Amino acid sequence: MQTSHSESYKAAGVDVTAGYKAVELMKKHVARTKIPGVTEDIGGFGGLFALPDISGMAEPVLVSGTDGVGTKLQIAMLMDKHNTIGIDAVAMCVNDIICAGARPLFFLDYIAMGKVLPEKVEQIVAGIAEGCVRAGCALIGGETAEHPGVMPDDEYDLAGFSVGIADKAKIPDKARVKPGDAIIGIASSGVHSNGFSLIRKVFNVSAQVLGRHIGELGKTLGEELLIPTKIYVKTILGLLEKLPVKSVSHITGGGFNENIPRGISDGNGAVIELSKIEVPPIFSLIQKTGDIPLRDMFNTFNMGVGMCTVTAPEYADEAVRILNAQSEKAMVIGEVKTGVSGVRLV
């Protein structure tokens, strides 16, 4: 039983006993993520993780990534729904490190709150744990900080950090990308976790606006916007095991124009066929409501494509088959061309 407490600190706005209760409530969610390598239960000063068997790796490399979910948090707070935003936090980290072919090992979170409400913390951590389960990694620790007077009592911020492992010789290398290579897009689950500052401006979001049912979406605007970011770890690992993949790009902030070129060799660019992309209705609604130019849409959002891989053209059809067999929706959306700067939409 935790006996530590401070009436003086509580009077200043920090109730340490609420933090202890939050830890107790989250333990069952953390337990769901336990995998071989986890060596200590939650509650220590650091998360311990024993490296897996690396005998099959010629040169093991640790790959790390950190990110948050941006202003998508405001949607969760306005809707008072906090059990999925943690999936986004995990996704934004593990989807980055999987681009290096790294299998995520563990994840840590950081939650800053105006006032620690144990039940709300539990909901957030439940989502984080679900994200870790989907990514196949362990939640081995984190931090919940109370910021009275700095943040409103009912607001919070969320960020995370993940570490994975890859065999250096098998890490996708964009230097091998050549003109004529196929660019394969893997469908997103929706907006994911990018562009929400623009979304909030376009819809002038409020609890009332988010609660409206939108016919073309088949759900409320808020329900659509809170769909968690898809986690592609197992999908990409499955593809890498079967085919030579030259590069992988996570389509996050900056959309196509910033992220696809990160997976293409210098001196080359990407030609993307718009007719090959199935754009979900939410993006059409954003564009129409905000009167946003098409280029800005593709420079801000994933437009229905959450990840891209580049393979030699002779492997393209097989790559699509492998991805679709993993319950993904994949398609060849373009090709690499010389003399093209960045991304050309045709």
CSV table of C-alpha atoms in Angstrom, one decimal:
chain,number,residue,atom,x,y,z
A,1,MET,CA,0.0,0.0,0.0
A,2,GLN,CA,1.4,3.4,-1.0
A,3,THR,CA,1.7,5.7,2.0
A,4,SER,CA,3.6,8.6,0.5
A,5,HIS,CA,1.7,11.9,0.4
A,6,SER,CA,2.2,15.6,0.8
A,7,GLU,CA,-0.5,18.0,1.9
A,8,SER,CA,1.6,21.0,0.9
A,9,TYR,CA,2.2,19.6,-2.6
A,10,LYS,CA,-1.5,18.8,-2.9
A,11,ALA,CA,-2.3,22.4,-2.0
A,12,ALA,CA,-0.1,23.5,-4.8
A,13,GLY,CA,-2.1,21.4,-7.2
A,14,VAL,CA,-0.3,18.1,-7.3
A,15,ASP,CA,-1.9,15.0,-5.7
A,16,VAL,CA,0.8,12.3,-5.7
A,17,THR,CA,-1.8,9.7,-4.5
A,18,ALA,CA,-3.7,10.2,-7.7
A,19,GLY,CA,-0.6,9.2,-9.6
A,20,TYR,CA,-0.2,6.0,-7.5
A,21,LYS,CA,-3.8,5.1,-8.2
A,22,ALA,CA,-3.2,5.7,-12.0
A,23,VAL,CA,-0.3,3.3,-11.9
A,24,GLU,CA,-2.4,0.6,-10.2
A,25,LEU,CA,-5.2,1.0,-12.8
A,26,MET,CA,-2.8,0.8,-15.7
A,27,LYS,CA,-1.0,-2.4,-14.6
A,28,LYS,CA,-3.5,-4.8,-16.2
A,29,HIS,CA,-3.1,-3.0,-19.5
A,30,VAL,CA,0.7,-3.0,-19.4
A,31,ALA,CA,0.5,-6.8,-18.6
A,32,ARG,CA,-1.1,-7.4,-22.0
A,33,THR,CA,2.0,-6.2,-23.8
A,34,LYS,CA,4.5,-8.5,-22.0
A,35,ILE,CA,6.8,-10.3,-24.4
A,36,PRO,CA,10.0,-12.2,-24.0
A,37,GLY,CA,12.7,-9.7,-23.0
A,38,VAL,CA,10.7,-7.9,-20.4
A,39,THR,CA,12.6,-8.3,-17.2
A,40,GLU,CA,10.8,-6.1,-14.6
A,41,ASP,CA,7.3,-5.2,-13.8
A,42,ILE,CA,6.2,-1.5,-14.0
A,43,GLY,CA,7.2,0.6,-11.1
A,44,GLY,CA,11.0,0.8,-11.2
A,45,PHE,CA,13.1,3.8,-12.2
A,46,GLY,CA,13.8,2.4,-15.7
A,47,GLY,CA,12.2,-0.1,-18.0
A,48,LEU,CA,14.4,-3.2,-18.4
A,49,PHE,CA,14.5,-5.2,-21.6
A,50,ALA,CA,16.8,-8.1,-22.5
A,51,LEU,CA,18.0,-8.2,-26.1
A,52,PRO,CA,16.4,-11.0,-28.1
A,53,ASP,CA,18.5,-13.8,-29.7
A,54,ILE,CA,20.6,-12.0,-32.3
A,55,SER,CA,22.5,-15.0,-33.5
A,56,GLY,CA,20.9,-14.8,-36.9
A,57,MET,CA,21.9,-11.2,-37.4
A,58,ALA,CA,25.2,-10.4,-39.0
A,59,GLU,CA,25.2,-6.9,-37.5
A,60,PRO,CA,22.3,-6.0,-35.3
A,61,VAL,CA,21.4,-2.3,-35.2
A,62,LEU,CA,19.1,-0.6,-32.7
A,63,VAL,CA,16.6,1.8,-34.4
A,64,SER,CA,14.7,4.3,-32.3
A,65,GLY,CA,11.8,6.7,-33.0
A,66,THR,CA,9.9,9.3,-31.0
A,67,ASP,CA,6.7,11.2,-31.7
A,68,GLY,CA,3.4,12.5,-30.4
A,69,VAL,CA,-0.1,12.8,-31.9
A,70,GLY,CA,-0.2,16.5,-32.3
A,71,THR,CA,-3.5,18.4,-32.1
A,72,LYS,CA,-5.6,15.3,-32.7
A,73,LEU,CA,-5.5,15.3,-28.9
A,74,GLN,CA,-8.0,18.1,-29.0
A,75,ILE,CA,-10.5,15.9,-30.8
A,76,ALA,CA,-10.2,13.2,-28.1
A,77,MET,CA,-10.6,15.8,-25.4
A,78,LEU,CA,-13.6,17.5,-27.0
A,79,MET,CA,-15.3,14.1,-27.4
A,80,ASP,CA,-14.1,12.9,-24.0
A,81,LYS,CA,-12.9,9.7,-25.6
A,82,HIS,CA,-9.4,8.7,-24.6
A,83,ASN,CA,-9.0,5.0,-25.1
A,84,THR,CA,-7.8,5.1,-28.8
A,85,ILE,CA,-5.4,8.1,-28.9
A,86,GLY,CA,-2.7,5.9,-27.3
A,87,ILE,CA,-2.8,3.6,-30.4
A,88,ASP,CA,-1.9,6.7,-32.4
A,89,ALA,CA,1.1,7.5,-30.2
A,90,VAL,CA,2.5,4.0,-30.7
A,91,ALA,CA,1.7,4.0,-34.4
A,92,MET,CA,3.5,7.2,-35.0
A,93,CYS,CA,6.7,5.8,-33.5
A,94,VAL,CA,6.7,2.2,-34.7
A,95,ASN,CA,5.6,3.0,-38.3
A,96,ASP,CA,8.7,5.2,-38.5
A,97,ILE,CA,11.2,2.6,-37.3
A,98,ILE,CA,9.7,-0.2,-39.4
A,99,CYS,CA,10.8,1.9,-42.4
A,100,ALA,CA,14.3,0.7,-41.5
A,101,GLY,CA,13.0,-2.9,-41.2
A,102,ALA,CA,13.3,-2.7,-37.4
A,103,ARG,CA,11.1,-5.0,-35.3
A,104,PRO,CA,9.9,-2.9,-32.4
A,105,LEU,CA,11.0,-4.3,-29.0
A,106,PHE,CA,9.6,-1.8,-26.5
A,107,PHE,CA,7.7,1.4,-26.1
A,108,LEU,CA,7.7,4.1,-23.4
A,109,ASP,CA,5.1,6.9,-23.0
A,110,TYR,CA,5.0,10.4,-21.5
A,111,ILE,CA,1.6,11.9,-20.5
A,112,ALA,CA,1.5,15.5,-19.2
A,113,MET,CA,-1.8,16.5,-17.6
A,114,GLY,CA,-3.2,19.6,-16.0
A,115,LYS,CA,-4.6,17.3,-13.3
A,116,VAL,CA,-4.0,13.6,-12.9
A,117,LEU,CA,-7.4,11.8,-13.1
A,118,PRO,CA,-6.5,8.1,-12.7
A,119,GLU,CA,-9.5,6.9,-14.7
A,120,LYS,CA,-8.5,9.1,-17.6
A,121,VAL,CA,-4.9,7.9,-17.4
A,122,GLU,CA,-6.1,4.3,-17.5
A,123,GLN,CA,-8.1,5.0,-20.7
A,124,ILE,CA,-5.0,6.6,-22.4
A,125,VAL,CA,-2.7,3.7,-21.3
A,126,ALA,CA,-5.3,1.1,-22.4
A,127,GLY,CA,-4.9,2.6,-25.9
A,128,ILE,CA,-1.1,2.6,-25.7
A,129,ALA,CA,-1.2,-1.0,-24.6
A,130,GLU,CA,-3.5,-1.9,-27.5
A,131,GLY,CA,-1.1,-0.2,-29.9
A,132,CYS,CA,1.8,-2.2,-28.5
A,133,VAL,CA,-0.1,-5.4,-28.9
A,134,ARG,CA,-0.7,-4.6,-32.5
A,135,ALA,CA,3.0,-3.7,-33.0
A,136,GLY,CA,4.2,-6.8,-31.1
A,137,CYS,CA,6.3,-4.8,-28.7
A,138,ALA,CA,6.2,-4.3,-24.9
A,139,LEU,CA,5.2,-1.3,-22.9
A,140,ILE,CA,8.0,-1.2,-20.3
A,141,GLY,CA,7.5,2.1,-18.7
A,142,GLY,CA,6.5,5.7,-18.9
A,143,GLU,CA,5.8,8.9,-17.0
A,144,THR,CA,2.7,10.7,-16.0
A,145,ALA,CA,3.3,14.3,-15.0
A,146,GLU,CA,0.9,16.7,-13.4
A,147,HIS,CA,1.2,20.4,-14.5
A,148,PRO,CA,-1.1,22.5,-12.4
A,149,GLY,CA,-1.3,26.2,-13.5
A,150,VAL,CA,0.5,25.4,-16.7
A,151,MET,CA,-2.2,23.3,-18.4
A,152,PRO,CA,-5.9,23.4,-17.8
A,153,ASP,CA,-7.1,20.6,-15.5
A,154,ASP,CA,-8.9,18.7,-18.2
A,155,GLU,CA,-6.1,18.8,-20.9
A,156,TYR,CA,-3.2,16.6,-21.5
A,157,ASP,CA,-0.3,15.9,-24.0
A,158,LEU,CA,1.0,12.6,-25.1
A,159,ALA,CA,4.2,11.4,-26.6
A,160,GLY,CA,6.1,8.2,-27.0
A,161,PHE,CA,9.4,6.5,-27.8
A,162,SER,CA,10.1,3.1,-29.3
A,163,VAL,CA,13.2,1.1,-29.9
A,164,GLY,CA,13.5,-1.7,-32.4
A,165,ILE,CA,16.2,-4.0,-33.8
A,166,ALA,CA,17.2,-4.7,-37.4
A,167,ASP,CA,20.0,-6.6,-39.2
A,168,LYS,CA,22.1,-3.9,-40.9
A,169,ALA,CA,22.6,-5.8,-44.1
A,170,LYS,CA,18.8,-6.2,-44.5
A,171,ILE,CA,17.8,-2.5,-43.8
A,172,PRO,CA,16.1,-1.1,-46.9
A,173,ASP,CA,18.4,1.2,-48.7
A,174,LYS,CA,17.1,3.9,-51.0
A,175,ALA,CA,20.4,4.1,-52.8
A,176,ARG,CA,19.4,0.9,-54.6
A,177,VAL,CA,16.2,2.6,-56.0
A,178,LYS,CA,16.4,3.0,-59.8
A,179,PRO,CA,14.2,4.6,-62.5
A,180,GLY,CA,11.4,2.2,-63.4
A,181,ASP,CA,11.0,0.8,-59.9
A,182,ALA,CA,7.4,0.4,-58.7
A,183,ILE,CA,5.9,2.5,-55.9
A,184,ILE,CA,3.3,0.5,-53.9
A,185,GLY,CA,0.8,2.2,-51.7
A,186,ILE,CA,-0.8,0.6,-48.6
A,187,ALA,CA,-4.1,2.0,-47.6
A,188,SER,CA,-4.5,4.1,-44.5
A,189,SER,CA,-7.3,3.8,-42.0
A,190,GLY,CA,-8.2,7.4,-42.4
A,191,VAL,CA,-6.6,10.7,-41.5
A,192,HIS,CA,-4.2,9.0,-39.0
A,193,SER,CA,-2.5,11.7,-36.9
A,194,ASN,CA,-1.4,14.5,-39.2
A,195,GLY,CA,-2.9,17.7,-40.5
A,196,PHE,CA,-5.2,18.2,-37.5
A,197,SER,CA,-4.4,21.9,-37.2
A,198,LEU,CA,-5.8,22.4,-40.7
A,199,ILE,CA,-8.7,20.1,-40.0
A,200,ARG,CA,-9.6,22.0,-36.8
A,201,LYS,CA,-9.5,25.3,-38.8
A,202,VAL,CA,-11.6,23.9,-41.7
A,203,PHE,CA,-14.4,22.6,-39.5
A,204,ASN,CA,-14.1,25.1,-36.7
A,205,VAL,CA,-14.2,22.1,-34.4
A,206,SER,CA,-16.3,22.0,-31.2
A,207,ALA,CA,-18.0,19.2,-29.3
A,208,GLN,CA,-21.2,20.0,-31.2
A,209,VAL,CA,-19.5,20.0,-34.7
A,210,LEU,CA,-17.8,16.7,-33.9
A,211,GLY,CA,-21.1,15.1,-32.8
A,212,ARG,CA,-22.8,15.7,-36.1
A,213,HIS,CA,-23.6,12.7,-38.3
A,214,ILE,CA,-22.1,13.1,-41.8
A,215,GLY,CA,-23.9,11.1,-44.5
A,216,GLU,CA,-20.9,10.5,-46.7
A,217,LEU,CA,-18.9,9.2,-43.8
A,218,GLY,CA,-21.6,7.0,-42.3
A,219,LYS,CA,-20.7,8.3,-38.8
A,220,THR,CA,-20.1,11.5,-36.9
A,221,LEU,CA,-17.2,13.7,-37.8
A,222,GLY,CA,-15.6,13.0,-34.5
A,223,GLU,CA,-15.8,9.3,-34.8
A,224,GLU,CA,-14.2,9.5,-38.2
A,225,LEU,CA,-11.4,11.7,-37.1
A,226,LEU,CA,-10.6,9.6,-34.0
A,227,ILE,CA,-10.1,6.4,-36.1
A,228,PRO,CA,-6.6,5.3,-34.9
A,229,THR,CA,-3.6,5.4,-37.0
A,230,LYS,CA,-3.0,2.0,-38.7
A,231,ILE,CA,0.0,0.1,-37.4
A,232,TYR,CA,2.0,-1.5,-40.3
A,233,VAL,CA,4.7,-3.4,-38.4
A,234,LYS,CA,3.6,-6.9,-39.0
A,235,THR,CA,2.6,-6.1,-42.6
A,236,ILE,CA,6.0,-4.7,-43.5
A,237,LEU,CA,8.0,-7.4,-41.6
A,238,GLY,CA,6.0,-10.0,-43.5
A,239,LEU,CA,6.8,-8.4,-46.8
A,240,LEU,CA,10.5,-7.9,-46.0
A,241,GLU,CA,10.7,-11.6,-45.2
A,242,LYS,CA,9.5,-12.6,-48.7
A,243,LEU,CA,10.7,-10.0,-51.2
A,244,PRO,CA,13.7,-7.6,-51.7
A,245,VAL,CA,12.2,-4.2,-50.8
A,246,LYS,CA,14.4,-1.2,-51.6
A,247,SER,CA,12.7,1.4,-49.4
A,248,VAL,CA,9.7,2.0,-47.1
A,249,SER,CA,8.2,5.4,-46.4
A,250,HIS,CA,5.7,6.3,-43.7
A,251,ILE,CA,3.3,8.9,-45.1
A,252,THR,CA,2.9,11.3,-42.2
A,253,GLY,CA,3.2,15.1,-41.8
A,254,GLY,CA,4.0,16.7,-45.1
A,255,GLY,CA,2.0,14.0,-47.0
A,256,PHE,CA,3.3,12.6,-50.3
A,257,ASN,CA,5.5,15.5,-51.1
A,258,GLU,CA,7.7,15.3,-48.1
A,259,ASN,CA,7.7,11.5,-47.3
A,260,ILE,CA,7.8,9.6,-50.6
A,261,PRO,CA,11.1,11.4,-51.7
A,262,ARG,CA,12.7,10.2,-48.5
A,263,GLY,CA,12.6,6.7,-49.9
A,264,ILE,CA,13.9,7.5,-53.4
A,265,SER,CA,17.5,7.8,-54.5
A,266,ASP,CA,19.1,11.1,-55.3
A,267,GLY,CA,18.5,12.4,-58.8
A,268,ASN,CA,15.2,10.6,-59.1
A,269,GLY,CA,11.6,11.4,-58.3
A,270,ALA,CA,8.2,9.8,-58.0
A,271,VAL,CA,5.4,9.9,-60.6
A,272,ILE,CA,2.1,9.1,-58.8
A,273,GLU,CA,-1.0,8.2,-60.8
A,274,LEU,CA,-4.0,9.8,-59.0
A,275,SER,CA,-6.4,7.3,-60.7
A,276,LYS,CA,-4.7,4.5,-58.8
A,277,ILE,CA,-5.4,6.0,-55.4
A,278,GLU,CA,-8.8,5.4,-53.6
A,279,VAL,CA,-9.2,8.6,-51.6
A,280,PRO,CA,-11.5,8.0,-48.6
A,281,PRO,CA,-14.5,10.4,-48.3
A,282,ILE,CA,-13.1,12.3,-45.3
A,283,PHE,CA,-10.4,13.8,-47.5
A,284,SER,CA,-12.9,14.9,-50.1
A,285,LEU,CA,-14.9,16.5,-47.3
A,286,ILE,CA,-11.9,18.3,-45.9
A,287,GLN,CA,-11.0,19.6,-49.4
A,288,LYS,CA,-14.5,20.7,-50.3
A,289,THR,CA,-15.2,22.3,-46.9
A,290,GLY,CA,-12.0,24.2,-46.7
A,291,ASP,CA,-11.6,24.9,-50.5
A,292,ILE,CA,-8.1,23.5,-50.3
A,293,PRO,CA,-6.0,23.0,-53.5
A,294,LEU,CA,-5.3,19.4,-54.4
A,295,ARG,CA,-1.5,20.0,-54.1
A,296,ASP,CA,-2.0,21.2,-50.5
A,297,MET,CA,-4.1,18.2,-49.7
A,298,PHE,CA,-1.3,15.8,-50.9
A,299,ASN,CA,1.3,18.0,-49.1
A,300,THR,CA,-0.6,17.7,-45.8
A,301,PHE,CA,-2.5,14.4,-45.6
A,302,ASN,CA,-1.9,10.7,-46.5
A,303,MET,CA,-4.9,10.9,-48.8
A,304,GLY,CA,-5.7,7.2,-48.2
A,305,VAL,CA,-2.1,5.9,-48.4
A,306,GLY,CA,-0.4,5.3,-45.1
A,307,MET,CA,2.8,3.6,-46.2
A,308,CYS,CA,4.7,3.3,-49.5
A,309,THR,CA,7.3,0.7,-50.5
A,310,VAL,CA,9.5,0.7,-53.5
A,311,THR,CA,10.4,-2.6,-55.3
A,312,ALA,CA,11.9,-3.6,-58.7
A,313,PRO,CA,9.1,-3.8,-61.2
A,314,GLU,CA,9.3,-7.5,-61.6
A,315,TYR,CA,8.4,-7.9,-57.9
A,316,ALA,CA,5.5,-5.4,-57.9
A,317,ASP,CA,2.6,-7.8,-58.5
A,318,GLU,CA,3.9,-10.3,-56.0
A,319,ALA,CA,4.4,-7.6,-53.4
A,320,VAL,CA,0.8,-6.4,-53.8
A,321,ARG,CA,-0.4,-10.0,-53.5
A,322,ILE,CA,1.6,-10.6,-50.3
A,323,LEU,CA,0.3,-7.3,-48.8
A,324,ASN,CA,-3.3,-8.0,-49.6
A,325,ALA,CA,-3.0,-11.5,-48.2
A,326,GLN,CA,-2.2,-9.8,-44.9
A,327,SER,CA,-5.6,-8.1,-45.0
A,328,GLU,CA,-4.1,-4.9,-46.4
A,329,LYS,CA,-5.3,-3.0,-49.4
A,330,ALA,CA,-2.3,-2.4,-51.6
A,331,MET,CA,-1.8,-1.2,-55.1
A,332,VAL,CA,0.9,0.1,-57.4
A,333,ILE,CA,0.4,3.8,-57.4
A,334,GLY,CA,3.4,5.0,-59.5
A,335,GLU,CA,7.0,4.6,-60.4
A,336,VAL,CA,10.4,6.1,-59.9
A,337,LYS,CA,11.6,8.3,-62.8
A,338,THR,CA,14.8,10.2,-63.5
A,339,GLY,CA,14.5,13.9,-64.2
A,340,VAL,CA,11.6,14.3,-61.8
A,341,SER,CA,12.0,16.6,-58.8
A,342,GLY,CA,10.2,15.3,-55.7
A,343,VAL,CA,6.7,14.0,-56.5
A,344,ARG,CA,4.7,14.6,-59.6
A,345,LEU,CA,1.0,13.9,-59.5
A,346,VAL,CA,-0.6,12.9,-62.9
